[in-house]
Coordinates of C-alpha atoms in Angstrom, one line a residue:
M210 CA 240.9 231.6 188.4
S211 CA 243.0 231.0 185.2
K212 CA 244.4 234.4 185.7
N213 CA 245.5 233.8 189.2
S214 CA 247.2 230.8 187.7
N215 CA 249.1 232.5 185.3
V216 CA 250.0 235.0 188.0
I217 CA 252.0 232.1 189.8
T218 CA 253.0 229.9 187.0
N219 CA 254.5 232.6 184.7
P220 CA 257.5 233.4 187.1
L221 CA 258.4 229.8 186.9
S222 CA 259.5 229.9 183.4
K223 CA 258.3 232.3 180.7
N224 CA 258.6 235.4 182.7
N225 CA 261.5 234.1 185.5
P226 CA 262.9 236.9 187.6
V227 CA 266.6 235.4 187.5
I228 CA 266.9 234.0 183.9
V229 CA 264.6 236.0 181.7
Q230 CA 264.6 239.6 183.7
V231 CA 268.0 238.9 185.2
L232 CA 267.2 240.1 188.7
G233 CA 268.4 238.6 192.1
I234 CA 271.7 237.2 190.5
C235 CA 273.8 238.5 193.8
S236 CA 272.3 236.3 196.2
A237 CA 272.3 233.5 193.4
L238 CA 276.5 233.9 193.4
A239 CA 276.7 234.1 197.1
V240 CA 274.5 231.4 198.6
T241 CA 274.4 228.3 196.6
A242 CA 277.7 226.7 196.9
K243 CA 275.4 224.1 199.1
L244 CA 271.9 223.1 198.3
E245 CA 270.8 223.9 201.9
P246 CA 271.3 227.4 202.2
A247 CA 270.0 227.8 198.7
I248 CA 266.6 226.1 199.6
V249 CA 266.4 228.3 202.7
M250 CA 267.2 231.5 200.9
A251 CA 264.6 230.5 198.2
L252 CA 261.9 230.0 201.0
S253 CA 263.1 233.5 202.8
V254 CA 262.4 235.3 199.7
T255 CA 259.4 233.8 198.7
V256 CA 257.7 234.6 202.2
V257 CA 259.0 238.2 202.2
T258 CA 257.9 238.8 198.6
A259 CA 254.4 237.1 199.1
F260 CA 253.6 239.0 202.3
S261 CA 255.1 242.3 201.4
N262 CA 252.9 242.2 198.2
L263 CA 250.0 241.7 199.9
V264 CA 250.7 244.2 202.9
I265 CA 251.4 247.0 200.0
S266 CA 248.5 245.7 198.0
L267 CA 246.2 246.1 201.0
L268 CA 247.7 249.9 201.9
R269 CA 247.9 250.9 198.2
N270 CA 245.2 253.5 198.2
T271 CA 246.4 255.1 201.3
I272 CA 250.1 255.5 200.6
P273 CA 251.3 258.9 199.2
S274 CA 253.0 258.6 196.0
R275 CA 255.9 260.6 197.0
V276 CA 256.8 258.3 200.2
R277 CA 255.7 254.9 198.4
I278 CA 259.4 253.9 198.3
I279 CA 260.1 254.6 201.9
V280 CA 257.0 252.4 203.1
Q281 CA 257.7 249.7 201.0
L282 CA 261.2 249.5 202.4
V283 CA 259.9 249.7 206.0
V284 CA 257.3 246.8 205.2
V285 CA 260.1 244.5 203.6
A286 CA 263.0 245.6 206.5
A287 CA 260.1 244.5 208.9
L288 CA 259.3 241.1 207.4
V289 CA 263.3 240.4 206.7
S290 CA 263.9 241.0 210.1
V291 CA 261.0 238.6 211.5
V292 CA 262.4 235.9 208.9
D293 CA 266.1 236.6 210.4
L294 CA 264.8 236.1 213.7
V295 CA 263.1 233.0 212.9
L296 CA 266.0 231.5 211.0
Q297 CA 268.5 232.3 214.2
A298 CA 266.0 230.8 216.3
Y299 CA 265.2 227.5 214.6
M300 CA 267.9 226.7 211.9
Y301 CA 271.0 228.6 213.6
P302 CA 273.8 226.7 211.6
V303 CA 271.9 227.7 208.0
S304 CA 271.6 231.2 209.4
K305 CA 275.4 231.5 209.9
Q306 CA 276.0 230.4 206.6
L307 CA 273.8 232.9 205.1
S308 CA 275.3 235.6 207.0
V309 CA 274.5 239.1 205.9
F310 CA 272.6 237.8 202.9
V311 CA 269.4 237.3 204.7
G312 CA 269.4 241.1 205.5
L313 CA 270.4 241.8 202.0
I314 CA 266.9 240.4 200.9
I315 CA 265.8 243.9 201.6
T316 CA 267.7 245.3 198.5
N317 CA 266.5 242.6 196.1
C318 CA 265.5 244.0 193.0
I319 CA 262.9 241.4 192.6
L320 CA 261.1 242.4 195.7
M321 CA 261.0 246.3 195.0
G322 CA 260.1 245.3 191.3
R323 CA 257.0 243.4 192.3
L324 CA 255.9 246.2 194.9
E325 CA 256.0 248.5 192.0
A326 CA 255.0 247.0 189.1
F327 CA 252.1 244.7 190.6
A328 CA 251.0 245.5 194.4
L329 CA 250.6 249.1 194.0
G330 CA 248.4 248.4 191.1
N331 CA 246.3 244.9 191.9
K332 CA 244.2 243.6 194.7
P333 CA 245.5 241.6 197.6
L334 CA 244.8 238.0 196.5
P335 CA 246.5 238.4 193.1
S336 CA 249.4 240.6 194.7
F337 CA 250.1 237.7 197.0
L338 CA 250.0 235.1 194.3
D339 CA 252.3 237.2 192.3
G340 CA 254.7 237.2 195.3
I341 CA 254.6 233.5 195.7
G342 CA 255.1 233.0 192.1
N343 CA 258.3 235.2 191.8
G344 CA 259.5 233.9 195.1
L345 CA 259.4 230.2 193.5
G346 CA 260.8 231.2 190.4
Y347 CA 263.7 232.8 191.8
G348 CA 264.0 229.7 194.5
L349 CA 263.5 227.4 191.6
I350 CA 267.0 228.7 189.9
L351 CA 268.9 228.7 193.3
I352 CA 267.8 225.3 194.0
I353 CA 269.2 224.4 190.7
I354 CA 272.7 226.2 190.9
G355 CA 273.0 225.1 194.6
A356 CA 272.3 221.3 193.5
V357 CA 274.8 221.3 190.6
R358 CA 277.6 223.2 192.5
E359 CA 277.5 220.8 195.6
L360 CA 277.2 217.7 193.7
L361 CA 280.0 218.5 191.4
G362 CA 281.8 220.5 193.9
S363 CA 281.7 218.2 197.0
G364 CA 279.9 215.1 195.6
T365 CA 277.3 215.2 198.0
L366 CA 273.5 216.9 198.4
L367 CA 272.3 218.3 201.4
G368 CA 275.3 216.8 203.1
F369 CA 274.6 213.2 202.3
R370 CA 277.1 211.5 200.1
V371 CA 275.6 211.0 196.5
I372 CA 278.8 210.1 194.3
P373 CA 279.9 206.5 195.7
E374 CA 283.5 206.1 197.2
V375 CA 284.1 203.9 194.5
A376 CA 284.1 206.6 192.0
Y377 CA 287.1 208.3 193.9
E378 CA 289.1 204.9 193.9
Y379 CA 289.0 205.0 190.2
G380 CA 290.2 208.4 190.0
Y381 CA 287.0 210.7 190.3
M382 CA 287.8 213.9 191.8
N383 CA 285.5 216.6 192.9
N384 CA 285.6 219.8 190.7
G385 CA 286.8 222.8 193.5
L386 CA 286.2 225.5 191.0
M387 CA 282.3 224.7 191.4
I388 CA 282.2 225.9 195.1
L389 CA 283.8 229.4 193.9
P390 CA 281.2 232.2 193.1
P391 CA 282.3 232.6 189.5
M392 CA 280.9 229.2 188.8
A393 CA 277.5 230.0 189.9
L394 CA 277.6 233.0 187.1
I395 CA 278.7 230.0 184.5
V396 CA 275.8 227.6 185.8
V397 CA 273.3 230.6 185.3
A398 CA 274.4 231.5 182.0
C399 CA 274.0 227.6 180.9
I400 CA 270.5 227.7 182.5
I401 CA 269.6 230.9 180.5
W402 CA 271.0 229.1 177.3
V403 CA 268.9 226.1 177.8
H404 CA 265.6 228.1 178.7
R405 CA 266.2 230.4 175.8
S406 CA 267.1 227.5 173.4
R407 CA 263.5 225.8 174.3
N408 CA 261.5 229.5 174.2
K409 CA 261.7 230.8 170.8
D410 CA 259.8 234.1 171.9
L411 CA 262.6 235.0 174.4
Q412 CA 265.6 234.9 171.5
E413 CA 266.9 238.2 170.3
K414 CA 266.6 238.9 166.5

């Protein structure tokens, strides 16, 4: 039980795929100008990572080594297609905002990394939990970035006004730079700086 718990909790901080392993940065730049698409992308990646880990773990003893990458891509592509269709059916406006980036989950290096590093060598339950943990770790960073960028760039969160109108009357202005992709990279850098300052074992000597 403790081991399974660590599989989920370690990717949230000590082994976070974005701020420690520096994976999945591209989507963090692309879909975090607003909080809502960041949340949807986080949930989508978590679902795909968890179930692809589960499927590959179940098949790991029957997959020939020479075609394992092809099998992994087929499994991930099938799951991404299902997620994309669900988003188009039930969350079409958000699906339009995410555009091609849902399809590009297939190429997310977090997914392939966990399949290679964990699912191929572990049983189904730990693999499923590892997928959930890494998906949540990825999603946590996306949500933080999306919240910061939307709040400072638009003055809203999930489309609701957070910064009061009176602040604008006294001269407050939204920072238009926050909705540009480069600002996502700066926010990621700030998160990495704070995280490493609090975790001395991650600091380079």
